[in-house]
């Protein structure tokens, strides 16, 4: 996988650059740094296939380490750093992570995990080593997915999984200056690998930096989740971001959640070539999206390597991009993967031109405007840790998470119990990523509405 | 920049955003002031540019109120 990237970078006569946090590196230096990271990880432990946890904010060195770990014949386990210590520790155990590598200055934060922790500068050898080609069916990365519901699950992805799109993408347009603000630990963020394979320059950005980075004025291709577009339009409408800064922008790739009609219309009215990518971590991303003429409301044309059908309205896919199964989670794998067909949990249809249209979710997953999947059951489980909570239901309300709570009848008054619940929710929220926080709740002694079969009713 | 100046800067930045609430330093950024996560990230990016320091996104795990944010940012400036 990395050998292929290096081959494509060297083949391309263009001097491709990778930028991050205001600095720029040329492709020769990028390759050299990957070889140095490769050199470190090849000798860190005996043998190959070690699970190396990568936990840091988006940066040039994140990408170098990811590529270097894979190039060394080991497996990168990509973590969302914005989680509680308890959740992270659980995931390191679930994924058999053996060592963590993190930003400079962050090692102390992970000292309680019982794992060796290295910072980026320590995980680079003085001596670069040749990048090895990974065998097709070798796992190269483990990403985490909430999938069709429930807790995060480790998704092992092979070289073959990444090659499915990687082998065809160089035929697409290249020469772009791509801005990638999406988290690299997420499959959407890792699409930047394909942009480099295609011969695009890359700026690695973040939710924090992207509006500053776009003011460079030379970005031609931008990856977004729909929530970011509201922020962009607000800045344009208020005049804090000038339209001139976006004159170079020709292509926007939206993923993670559905665009609203207003967002779609506004981008198209700006003369921007819009692409909507659709896929899951379990399908190495791209089921549909890149290339082809944009059709309003669609998630793009189905990729040539994917078979798509629907079963009771649910989108089911098969192809070399589909995972072989969750890591050491047989029951969860059997629930979604049947005879190599991946049941996506999304409802939709295809048209006669091979375009895909998503109409909703089958399972109880809330998709936020920033593309994040939130499992209401997972949050409810955390709420149930409060002894005063008898029943609870987490739901989405105008892009935010709210909760309805039925309290037990204890010795405290109603008001005292409501204050206790408020304190509990405030404390719980501090352990959650910003976007997963419960921003409002109603607590009473009224039982929550149920379905005919006695299950909690959800909209 | 001392802690009070940082707090003033944060309050004035939030007031320039389209929030419905007047900014009380003890107000919760999300629950009380209704800020979106992307707005909070943008605020951190501004503070980085003004103060010339790097503010890890993870500080937001320890931040609830406007004052919490000022305290964490001030700590990162290393001023005594």
mmCIF file with all atom_site columns, N, CA, C and O in Angstrom, chain A residues 237-286:
data_model
loop_
_atom_site.group_PDB
_atom_site.id
_atom_site.type_symbol
_atom_site.label_atom_id
_atom_site.label_alt_id
_atom_site.label_comp_id
_atom_site.label_asym_id
_atom_site.label_entity_id
_atom_site.label_seq_id
_atom_site.pdbx_PDB_ins_code
_atom_site.Cartn_x
_atom_site.Cartn_y
_atom_site.Cartn_z
_atom_site.occupancy
_atom_site.B_iso_or_equiv
_atom_site.pdbx_formal_charge
_atom_site.auth_seq_id
_atom_site.auth_comp_id
_atom_site.auth_asym_id
_atom_site.auth_atom_id
_atom_site.pdbx_PDB_model_num
ATOM 1   N N  . UNK A 1 237 ? -21.371 34.910 4.637  1.00 0.00 ? 237 UNK A N  1
ATOM 2   C CA . UNK A 1 237 ? -22.499 35.837 4.747  1.00 0.00 ? 237 UNK A CA 1
ATOM 3   C C  . UNK A 1 237 ? -22.173 37.014 5.668  1.00 0.00 ? 237 UNK A C  1
ATOM 4   O O  . UNK A 1 237 ? -22.640 38.133 5.447  1.00 0.00 ? 237 UNK A O  1
ATOM 5   N N  . UNK A 1 238 ? -21.360 36.747 6.697  1.00 0.00 ? 238 UNK A N  1
ATOM 6   C CA . UNK A 1 238 ? -21.030 37.834 7.630  1.00 0.00 ? 238 UNK A CA 1
ATOM 7   C C  . UNK A 1 238 ? -19.866 38.678 7.118  1.00 0.00 ? 238 UNK A C  1
ATOM 8   O O  . UNK A 1 238 ? -19.554 39.722 7.683  1.00 0.00 ? 238 UNK A O  1
ATOM 9   N N  . UNK A 1 239 ? -19.212 38.195 6.065  1.00 0.00 ? 239 UNK A N  1
ATOM 10  C CA . UNK A 1 239 ? -18.077 38.940 5.503  1.00 0.00 ? 239 UNK A CA 1
ATOM 11  C C  . UNK A 1 239 ? -16.754 38.647 6.176  1.00 0.00 ? 239 UNK A C  1
ATOM 12  O O  . UNK A 1 239 ? -15.726 39.198 5.790  1.00 0.00 ? 239 UNK A O  1
ATOM 13  N N  . UNK A 1 240 ? -16.745 37.783 7.194  1.00 0.00 ? 240 UNK A N  1
ATOM 14  C CA . UNK A 1 240 ? -15.463 37.486 7.860  1.00 0.00 ? 240 UNK A CA 1
ATOM 15  C C  . UNK A 1 240 ? -14.584 36.614 6.970  1.00 0.00 ? 240 UNK A C  1
ATOM 16  O O  . UNK A 1 240 ? -13.372 36.583 7.132  1.00 0.00 ? 240 UNK A O  1
ATOM 17  N N  . UNK A 1 241 ? -15.173 35.911 6.036  1.00 0.00 ? 241 UNK A N  1
ATOM 18  C CA . UNK A 1 241 ? -14.395 35.205 5.003  1.00 0.00 ? 241 UNK A CA 1
ATOM 19  C C  . UNK A 1 241 ? -14.814 35.774 3.662  1.00 0.00 ? 241 UNK A C  1
ATOM 20  O O  . UNK A 1 241 ? -16.003 35.824 3.337  1.00 0.00 ? 241 UNK A O  1
ATOM 21  N N  . UNK A 1 242 ? -13.832 36.246 2.928  1.00 0.00 ? 242 UNK A N  1
ATOM 22  C CA . UNK A 1 242 ? -14.143 36.878 1.640  1.00 0.00 ? 242 UNK A CA 1
ATOM 23  C C  . UNK A 1 242 ? -14.297 35.822 0.557  1.00 0.00 ? 242 UNK A C  1
ATOM 24  O O  . UNK A 1 242 ? -13.502 34.863 0.502  1.00 0.00 ? 242 UNK A O  1
ATOM 25  N N  . UNK A 1 243 ? -15.238 36.050 -0.340 1.00 0.00 ? 243 UNK A N  1
ATOM 26  C CA . UNK A 1 243 ? -15.448 35.135 -1.467 1.00 0.00 ? 243 UNK A CA 1
ATOM 27  C C  . UNK A 1 243 ? -14.169 34.981 -2.304 1.00 0.00 ? 243 UNK A C  1
ATOM 28  O O  . UNK A 1 243 ? -13.923 33.934 -2.891 1.00 0.00 ? 243 UNK A O  1
ATOM 29  N N  . UNK A 1 244 ? -13.365 36.063 -2.353 1.00 0.00 ? 244 UNK A N  1
ATOM 30  C CA . UNK A 1 244 ? -12.127 36.001 -3.166 1.00 0.00 ? 244 UNK A CA 1
ATOM 31  C C  . UNK A 1 244 ? -11.223 34.866 -2.709 1.00 0.00 ? 244 UNK A C  1
ATOM 32  O O  . UNK A 1 244 ? -10.480 34.286 -3.490 1.00 0.00 ? 244 UNK A O  1
ATOM 33  N N  . UNK A 1 245 ? -11.260 34.565 -1.388 1.00 0.00 ? 245 UNK A N  1
ATOM 34  C CA . UNK A 1 245 ? -10.395 33.490 -0.867 1.00 0.00 ? 245 UNK A CA 1
ATOM 35  C C  . UNK A 1 245 ? -10.825 32.121 -1.402 1.00 0.00 ? 245 UNK A C  1
ATOM 36  O O  . UNK A 1 245 ? -10.056 31.166 -1.347 1.00 0.00 ? 245 UNK A O  1
ATOM 37  N N  . UNK A 1 246 ? -12.048 32.052 -1.882 1.00 0.00 ? 246 UNK A N  1
ATOM 38  C CA . UNK A 1 246 ? -12.554 30.771 -2.383 1.00 0.00 ? 246 UNK A CA 1
ATOM 39  C C  . UNK A 1 246 ? -12.564 30.705 -3.898 1.00 0.00 ? 246 UNK A C  1
ATOM 40  O O  . UNK A 1 246 ? -13.059 29.739 -4.472 1.00 0.00 ? 246 UNK A O  1
ATOM 41  N N  . UNK A 1 247 ? -11.980 31.712 -4.552 1.00 0.00 ? 247 UNK A N  1
ATOM 42  C CA . UNK A 1 247 ? -12.019 31.713 -6.027 1.00 0.00 ? 247 UNK A CA 1
ATOM 43  C C  . UNK A 1 247 ? -11.328 30.494 -6.619 1.00 0.00 ? 247 UNK A C  1
ATOM 44  O O  . UNK A 1 247 ? -11.692 30.023 -7.684 1.00 0.00 ? 247 UNK A O  1
ATOM 45  N N  . UNK A 1 248 ? -10.323 30.001 -5.922 1.00 0.00 ? 248 UNK A N  1
ATOM 46  C CA . UNK A 1 248 ? -9.589  28.846 -6.447 1.00 0.00 ? 248 UNK A CA 1
ATOM 47  C C  . UNK A 1 248 ? -10.363 27.544 -6.239 1.00 0.00 ? 248 UNK A C  1
ATOM 48  O O  . UNK A 1 248 ? -10.072 26.526 -6.873 1.00 0.00 ? 248 UNK A O  1
ATOM 49  N N  . UNK A 1 249 ? -11.351 27.559 -5.351 1.00 0.00 ? 249 UNK A N  1
ATOM 50  C CA . UNK A 1 249 ? -12.046 26.322 -4.979 1.00 0.00 ? 249 UNK A CA 1
ATOM 51  C C  . UNK A 1 249 ? -12.945 25.847 -6.102 1.00 0.00 ? 249 UNK A C  1
ATOM 52  O O  . UNK A 1 249 ? -13.890 26.522 -6.487 1.00 0.00 ? 249 UNK A O  1
ATOM 53  N N  . UNK A 1 250 ? -12.630 24.667 -6.633 1.00 0.00 ? 250 UNK A N  1
ATOM 54  C CA . UNK A 1 250 ? -13.387 24.144 -7.768 1.00 0.00 ? 250 UNK A CA 1
ATOM 55  C C  . UNK A 1 250 ? -14.173 22.892 -7.411 1.00 0.00 ? 250 UNK A C  1
ATOM 56  O O  . UNK A 1 250 ? -15.115 22.523 -8.108 1.00 0.00 ? 250 UNK A O  1
ATOM 57  N N  . UNK A 1 251 ? -13.755 22.210 -6.344 1.00 0.00 ? 251 UNK A N  1
ATOM 58  C CA . UNK A 1 251 ? -14.303 20.885 -6.063 1.00 0.00 ? 251 UNK A CA 1
ATOM 59  C C  . UNK A 1 251 ? -14.501 20.714 -4.554 1.00 0.00 ? 251 UNK A C  1
ATOM 60  O O  . UNK A 1 251 ? -13.589 20.999 -3.783 1.00 0.00 ? 251 UNK A O  1
ATOM 61  N N  . UNK A 1 252 ? -15.703 20.327 -4.176 1.00 0.00 ? 252 UNK A N  1
ATOM 62  C CA . UNK A 1 252 ? -15.983 20.020 -2.773 1.00 0.00 ? 252 UNK A CA 1
ATOM 63  C C  . UNK A 1 252 ? -16.442 18.575 -2.683 1.00 0.00 ? 252 UNK A C  1
ATOM 64  O O  . UNK A 1 252 ? -17.315 18.147 -3.451 1.00 0.00 ? 252 UNK A O  1
ATOM 65  N N  . UNK A 1 253 ? -15.836 17.834 -1.766 1.00 0.00 ? 253 UNK A N  1
ATOM 66  C CA . UNK A 1 253 ? -16.229 16.453 -1.515 1.00 0.00 ? 253 UNK A CA 1
ATOM 67  C C  . UNK A 1 253 ? -16.914 16.420 -0.159 1.00 0.00 ? 253 UNK A C  1
ATOM 68  O O  . UNK A 1 253 ? -16.303 16.766 0.850  1.00 0.00 ? 253 UNK A O  1
ATOM 69  N N  . UNK A 1 254 ? -18.162 16.027 -0.149 1.00 0.00 ? 254 UNK A N  1
ATOM 70  C CA . UNK A 1 254 ? -18.917 15.968 1.101  1.00 0.00 ? 254 UNK A CA 1
ATOM 71  C C  . UNK A 1 254 ? -19.122 14.517 1.487  1.00 0.00 ? 254 UNK A C  1
ATOM 72  O O  . UNK A 1 254 ? -19.445 13.676 0.635  1.00 0.00 ? 254 UNK A O  1
ATOM 73  N N  . UNK A 1 255 ? -18.960 14.215 2.764  1.00 0.00 ? 255 UNK A N  1
ATOM 74  C CA . UNK A 1 255 ? -19.188 12.843 3.194  1.00 0.00 ? 255 UNK A CA 1
ATOM 75  C C  . UNK A 1 255 ? -19.634 12.808 4.647  1.00 0.00 ? 255 UNK A C  1
ATOM 76  O O  . UNK A 1 255 ? -19.638 13.813 5.327  1.00 0.00 ? 255 UNK A O  1
ATOM 77  N N  . UNK A 1 256 ? -20.041 11.651 5.092  1.00 0.00 ? 256 UNK A N  1
ATOM 78  C CA . UNK A 1 256 ? -20.374 11.426 6.499  1.00 0.00 ? 256 UNK A CA 1
ATOM 79  C C  . UNK A 1 256 ? -21.849 11.572 6.841  1.00 0.00 ? 256 UNK A C  1
ATOM 80  O O  . UNK A 1 256 ? -22.340 10.922 7.749  1.00 0.00 ? 256 UNK A O  1
ATOM 81  N N  . UNK A 1 257 ? -22.529 12.471 6.181  1.00 0.00 ? 257 UNK A N  1
ATOM 82  C CA . UNK A 1 257 ? -23.951 12.683 6.448  1.00 0.00 ? 257 UNK A CA 1
ATOM 83  C C  . UNK A 1 257 ? -24.556 13.303 5.193  1.00 0.00 ? 257 UNK A C  1
ATOM 84  O O  . UNK A 1 257 ? -23.829 13.758 4.309  1.00 0.00 ? 257 UNK A O  1
ATOM 85  N N  . UNK A 1 258 ? -25.871 13.350 5.154  1.00 0.00 ? 258 UNK A N  1
ATOM 86  C CA . UNK A 1 258 ? -26.521 13.873 3.951  1.00 0.00 ? 258 UNK A CA 1
ATOM 87  C C  . UNK A 1 258 ? -26.435 15.393 3.901  1.00 0.00 ? 258 UNK A C  1
ATOM 88  O O  . UNK A 1 258 ? -26.575 16.071 4.916  1.00 0.00 ? 258 UNK A O  1
ATOM 89  N N  . UNK A 1 259 ? -26.229 15.923 2.698  1.00 0.00 ? 259 UNK A N  1
ATOM 90  C CA . UNK A 1 259 ? -26.316 17.374 2.499  1.00 0.00 ? 259 UNK A CA 1
ATOM 91  C C  . UNK A 1 259 ? -27.774 17.782 2.513  1.00 0.00 ? 259 UNK A C  1
ATOM 92  O O  . UNK A 1 259 ? -28.630 17.017 2.072  1.00 0.00 ? 259 UNK A O  1
ATOM 93  N N  . UNK A 1 260 ? -28.045 18.978 3.011  1.00 0.00 ? 260 UNK A N  1
ATOM 94  C CA . UNK A 1 260 ? -29.408 19.500 2.856  1.00 0.00 ? 260 UNK A CA 1
ATOM 95  C C  . UNK A 1 260 ? -29.529 20.053 1.437  1.00 0.00 ? 260 UNK A C  1
ATOM 96  O O  . UNK A 1 260 ? -28.519 20.337 0.778  1.00 0.00 ? 260 UNK A O  1
ATOM 97  N N  . UNK A 1 261 ? -30.769 20.238 1.004  1.00 0.00 ? 261 UNK A N  1
ATOM 98  C CA . UNK A 1 261 ? -30.985 20.809 -0.339 1.00 0.00 ? 261 UNK A CA 1
ATOM 99  C C  . UNK A 1 261 ? -30.373 22.200 -0.436 1.00 0.00 ? 261 UNK A C  1
ATOM 100 O O  . UNK A 1 261 ? -29.789 22.555 -1.459 1.00 0.00 ? 261 UNK A O  1
ATOM 101 N N  . UNK A 1 262 ? -30.501 22.983 0.644  1.00 0.00 ? 262 UNK A N  1
ATOM 102 C CA . UNK A 1 262 ? -29.946 24.345 0.643  1.00 0.00 ? 262 UNK A CA 1
ATOM 103 C C  . UNK A 1 262 ? -28.434 24.323 0.472  1.00 0.00 ? 262 UNK A C  1
ATOM 104 O O  . UNK A 1 262 ? -27.863 25.126 -0.274 1.00 0.00 ? 262 UNK A O  1
ATOM 105 N N  . UNK A 1 263 ? -27.774 23.414 1.172  1.00 0.00 ? 263 UNK A N  1
ATOM 106 C CA . UNK A 1 263 ? -26.313 23.319 1.079  1.00 0.00 ? 263 UNK A CA 1
ATOM 107 C C  . UNK A 1 263 ? -25.910 22.934 -0.343 1.00 0.00 ? 263 UNK A C  1
ATOM 108 O O  . UNK A 1 263 ? -24.986 23.500 -0.925 1.00 0.00 ? 263 UNK A O  1
ATOM 109 N N  . UNK A 1 264 ? -26.621 21.960 -0.879 1.00 0.00 ? 264 UNK A N  1
ATOM 110 C CA . UNK A 1 264 ? -26.335 21.469 -2.224 1.00 0.00 ? 264 UNK A CA 1
ATOM 111 C C  . UNK A 1 264 ? -26.501 22.618 -3.226 1.00 0.00 ? 264 UNK A C  1
ATOM 112 O O  . UNK A 1 264 ? -25.603 22.875 -4.041 1.00 0.00 ? 264 UNK A O  1
ATOM 113 N N  . UNK A 1 265 ? -27.636 23.314 -3.141 1.00 0.00 ? 265 UNK A N  1
ATOM 114 C CA . UNK A 1 265 ? -27.928 24.420 -4.069 1.00 0.00 ? 265 UNK A CA 1
ATOM 115 C C  . UNK A 1 265 ? -26.873 25.502 -3.985 1.00 0.00 ? 265 UNK A C  1
ATOM 116 O O  . UNK A 1 265 ? -26.427 26.036 -5.011 1.00 0.00 ? 265 UNK A O  1
ATOM 117 N N  . UNK A 1 266 ? -26.492 25.853 -2.789 1.00 0.00 ? 266 UNK A N  1
ATOM 118 C CA . UNK A 1 266 ? -25.546 26.954 -2.625 1.00 0.00 ? 266 UNK A CA 1
ATOM 119 C C  . UNK A 1 266 ? -24.187 26.596 -3.227 1.00 0.00 ? 266 UNK A C  1
ATOM 120 O O  . UNK A 1 266 ? -23.569 27.422 -3.903 1.00 0.00 ? 266 UNK A O  1
ATOM 121 N N  . UNK A 1 267 ? -23.721 25.395 -2.991 1.00 0.00 ? 267 UNK A N  1
ATOM 122 C CA . UNK A 1 267 ? -22.428 24.998 -3.559 1.00 0.00 ? 267 UNK A CA 1
ATOM 123 C C  . UNK A 1 267 ? -22.499 24.979 -5.085 1.00 0.00 ? 267 UNK A C  1
ATOM 124 O O  . UNK A 1 267 ? -21.590 25.469 -5.763 1.00 0.00 ? 267 UNK A O  1
ATOM 125 N N  . UNK A 1 268 ? -23.571 24.426 -5.609 1.00 0.00 ? 268 UNK A N  1
ATOM 126 C CA . UNK A 1 268 ? -23.702 24.358 -7.075 1.00 0.00 ? 268 UNK A CA 1
ATOM 127 C C  . UNK A 1 268 ? -23.804 25.770 -7.659 1.00 0.00 ? 268 UNK A C  1
ATOM 128 O O  . UNK A 1 268 ? -23.233 26.045 -8.723 1.00 0.00 ? 268 UNK A O  1
ATOM 129 N N  . UNK A 1 269 ? -24.476 26.673 -6.945 1.00 0.00 ? 269 UNK A N  1
ATOM 130 C CA . UNK A 1 269 ? -24.608 28.053 -7.454 1.00 0.00 ? 269 UNK A CA 1
ATOM 131 C C  . UNK A 1 269 ? -23.275 28.787 -7.435 1.00 0.00 ? 269 UNK A C  1
ATOM 132 O O  . UNK A 1 269 ? -23.086 29.781 -8.134 1.00 0.00 ? 269 UNK A O  1
ATOM 133 N N  . UNK A 1 270 ? -22.324 28.298 -6.634 1.00 0.00 ? 270 UNK A N  1
ATOM 134 C CA . UNK A 1 270 ? -20.983 28.898 -6.599 1.00 0.00 ? 270 UNK A CA 1
ATOM 135 C C  . UNK A 1 270 ? -20.112 28.351 -7.726 1.00 0.00 ? 270 UNK A C  1
ATOM 136 O O  . UNK A 1 270 ? -18.922 28.650 -7.815 1.00 0.00 ? 270 UNK A O  1
ATOM 137 N N  . UNK A 1 271 ? -20.693 27.479 -8.555 1.00 0.00 ? 271 UNK A N  1
ATOM 138 C CA . UNK A 1 271 ? -19.941 26.913 -9.676 1.00 0.00 ? 271 UNK A CA 1
ATOM 139 C C  . UNK A 1 271 ? -18.984 25.818 -9.240 1.00 0.00 ? 271 UNK A C  1
ATOM 140 O O  . UNK A 1 271 ? -18.012 25.515 -9.929 1.00 0.00 ? 271 UNK A O  1
ATOM 141 N N  . UNK A 1 272 ? -19.274 25.233 -8.098 1.00 0.00 ? 272 UNK A N  1
ATOM 142 C CA . UNK A 1 272 ? -18.361 24.217 -7.558 1.00 0.00 ? 272 UNK A CA 1
ATOM 143 C C  . UNK A 1 272 ? -18.784 22.832 -8.022 1.00 0.00 ? 272 UNK A C  1
ATOM 144 O O  . UNK A 1 272 ? -19.970 22.518 -8.041 1.00 0.00 ? 272 UNK A O  1
ATOM 145 N N  . UNK A 1 273 ? -17.800 22.032 -8.393 1.00 0.00 ? 273 UNK A N  1
ATOM 146 C CA . UNK A 1 273 ? -18.075 20.632 -8.749 1.00 0.00 ? 273 UNK A CA 1
ATOM 147 C C  . UNK A 1 273 ? -18.224 19.869 -7.438 1.00 0.00 ? 273 UNK A C  1
ATOM 148 O O  . UNK A 1 273 ? -17.285 19.777 -6.646 1.00 0.00 ? 273 UNK A O  1
ATOM 149 N N  . UNK A 1 274 ? -19.421 19.348 -7.252 1.00 0.00 ? 274 UNK A N  1
ATOM 150 C CA . UNK A 1 274 ? -19.737 18.696 -5.982 1.00 0.00 ? 274 UNK A CA 1
ATOM 151 C C  . UNK A 1 274 ? -19.650 17.182 -6.130 1.00 0.00 ? 274 UNK A C  1
ATOM 152 O O  . UNK A 1 274 ? -20.106 16.618 -7.134 1.00 0.00 ? 274 UNK A O  1
ATOM 153 N N  . UNK A 1 275 ? -19.039 16.550 -5.151 1.00 0.00 ? 275 UNK A N  1
ATOM 154 C CA . UNK A 1 275 ? -19.044 15.084 -5.086 1.00 0.00 ? 275 UNK A CA 1
ATOM 155 C C  . UNK A 1 275 ? -19.523 14.704 -3.689 1.00 0.00 ? 275 UNK A C  1
ATOM 156 O O  . UNK A 1 275 ? -19.140 15.344 -2.710 1.00 0.00 ? 275 UNK A O  1
ATOM 157 N N  . UNK A 1 276 ? -20.353 13.706 -3.621 1.00 0.00 ? 276 UNK A N  1
ATOM 158 C CA . UNK A 1 276 ? -20.769 13.175 -2.328 1.00 0.00 ? 276 UNK A CA 1
ATOM 159 C C  . UNK A 1 276 ? -20.261 11.744 -2.257 1.00 0.00 ? 276 UNK A C  1
ATOM 160 O O  . UNK A 1 276 ? -20.597 10.925 -3.110 1.00 0.00 ? 276 UNK A O  1
ATOM 161 N N  . UNK A 1 277 ? -19.431 11.470 -1.289 1.00 0.00 ? 277 UNK A N  1
ATOM 162 C CA . UNK A 1 277 ? -18.895 10.123 -1.108 1.00 0.00 ? 277 UNK A CA 1
ATOM 163 C C  . UNK A 1 277 ? -19.749 9.397  -0.082 1.00 0.00 ? 277 UNK A C  1
ATOM 164 O O  . UNK A 1 277 ? -20.145 9.972  0.934  1.00 0.00 ? 277 UNK A O  1
ATOM 165 N N  . UNK A 1 278 ? -19.985 8.126  -0.358 1.00 0.00 ? 278 UNK A N  1
ATOM 166 C CA . UNK A 1 278 ? -20.727 7.300  0.609  1.00 0.00 ? 278 UNK A CA 1
ATOM 167 C C  . UNK A 1 278 ? -19.968 6.012  0.857  1.00 0.00 ? 278 UNK A C  1
ATOM 168 O O  . UNK A 1 278 ? -19.501 5.351  -0.081 1.00 0.00 ? 278 UNK A O  1
ATOM 169 N N  . UNK A 1 279 ? -19.862 5.648  2.107  1.00 0.00 ? 279 UNK A N  1
ATOM 170 C CA . UNK A 1 279 ? -19.244 4.377  2.454  1.00 0.00 ? 279 UNK A CA 1
ATOM 171 C C  . UNK A 1 279 ? -19.173 4.243  3.957  1.00 0.00 ? 279 UNK A C  1
ATOM 172 O O  . UNK A 1 279 ? -19.573 5.148  4.694  1.00 0.00 ? 279 UNK A O  1
ATOM 173 N N  . UNK A 1 280 ? -18.679 3.116  4.402  1.00 0.00 ? 280 UNK A N  1
ATOM 174 C CA . UNK A 1 280 ? -18.538 2.837  5.826  1.00 0.00 ? 280 UNK A CA 1
ATOM 175 C C  . UNK A 1 280 ? -17.076 2.515  6.094  1.00 0.00 ? 280 UNK A C  1
ATOM 176 O O  . UNK A 1 280 ? -16.331 2.157  5.172  1.00 0.00 ? 280 UNK A O  1
ATOM 177 N N  . UNK A 1 281 ? -16.693 2.546  7.351  1.00 0.00 ? 281 UNK A N  1
ATOM 178 C CA . UNK A 1 281 ? -15.357 2.066  7.712  1.00 0.00 ? 281 UNK A CA 1
ATOM 179 C C  . UNK A 1 281 ? -15.226 0.617  7.261  1.00 0.00 ? 281 UNK A C  1
ATOM 180 O O  . UNK A 1 281 ? -14.186 0.215  6.738  1.00 0.00 ? 281 UNK A O  1
ATOM 181 N N  . UNK A 1 282 ? -16.290 -0.137 7.438  1.00 0.00 ? 282 UNK A N  1
ATOM 182 C CA . UNK A 1 282 ? -16.296 -1.565 7.107  1.00 0.00 ? 282 UNK A CA 1
ATOM 183 C C  . UNK A 1 282 ? -16.137 -1.833 5.613  1.00 0.00 ? 282 UNK A C  1
ATOM 184 O O  . UNK A 1 282 ? -15.853 -2.966 5.212  1.00 0.00 ? 282 UNK A O  1
ATOM 185 N N  . UNK A 1 283 ? -16.346 -0.806 4.794  1.00 0.00 ? 283 UNK A N  1
ATOM 186 C CA . UNK A 1 283 ? -16.184 -0.979 3.343  1.00 0.00 ? 283 UNK A CA 1
ATOM 187 C C  . UNK A 1 283 ? -15.003 -0.159 2.843  1.00 0.00 ? 283 UNK A C  1
ATOM 188 O O  . UNK A 1 283 ? -14.947 0.209  1.668  1.00 0.00 ? 283 UNK A O  1
ATOM 189 N N  . UNK A 1 284 ? -14.066 0.149  3.742  1.00 0.00 ? 284 UNK A N  1
ATOM 190 C CA . UNK A 1 284 ? -12.910 0.998  3.449  1.00 0.00 ? 284 UNK A CA 1
ATOM 191 C C  . UNK A 1 284 ? -13.392 2.292  2.793  1.00 0.00 ? 284 UNK A C  1
ATOM 192 O O  . UNK A 1 284 ? -12.799 2.810  1.852  1.00 0.00 ? 284 UNK A O  1
ATOM 193 N N  . UNK A 1 285 ? -14.500 2.804  3.282  1.00 0.00 ? 285 UNK A N  1
ATOM 194 C CA . UNK A 1 285 ? -15.080 3.994  2.683  1.00 0.00 ? 285 UNK A CA 1
ATOM 195 C C  . UNK A 1 285 ? -15.816 3.645  1.406  1.00 0.00 ? 285 UNK A C  1
ATOM 196 O O  . UNK A 1 285 ? -16.681 2.806  1.362  1.00 0.00 ? 285 UNK A O  1
ATOM 197 N N  . UNK A 1 286 ? -15.329 4.167  0.334  1.00 0.00 ? 286 UNK A N  1
ATOM 198 C CA . UNK A 1 286 ? -15.997 4.332  -0.945 1.00 0.00 ? 286 UNK A CA 1
ATOM 199 C C  . UNK A 1 286 ? -16.831 3.194  -1.532 1.00 0.00 ? 286 UNK A C  1
ATOM 200 O O  . UNK A 1 286 ? -16.323 2.294  -2.189 1.00 0.00 ? 286 UNK A O  1
#
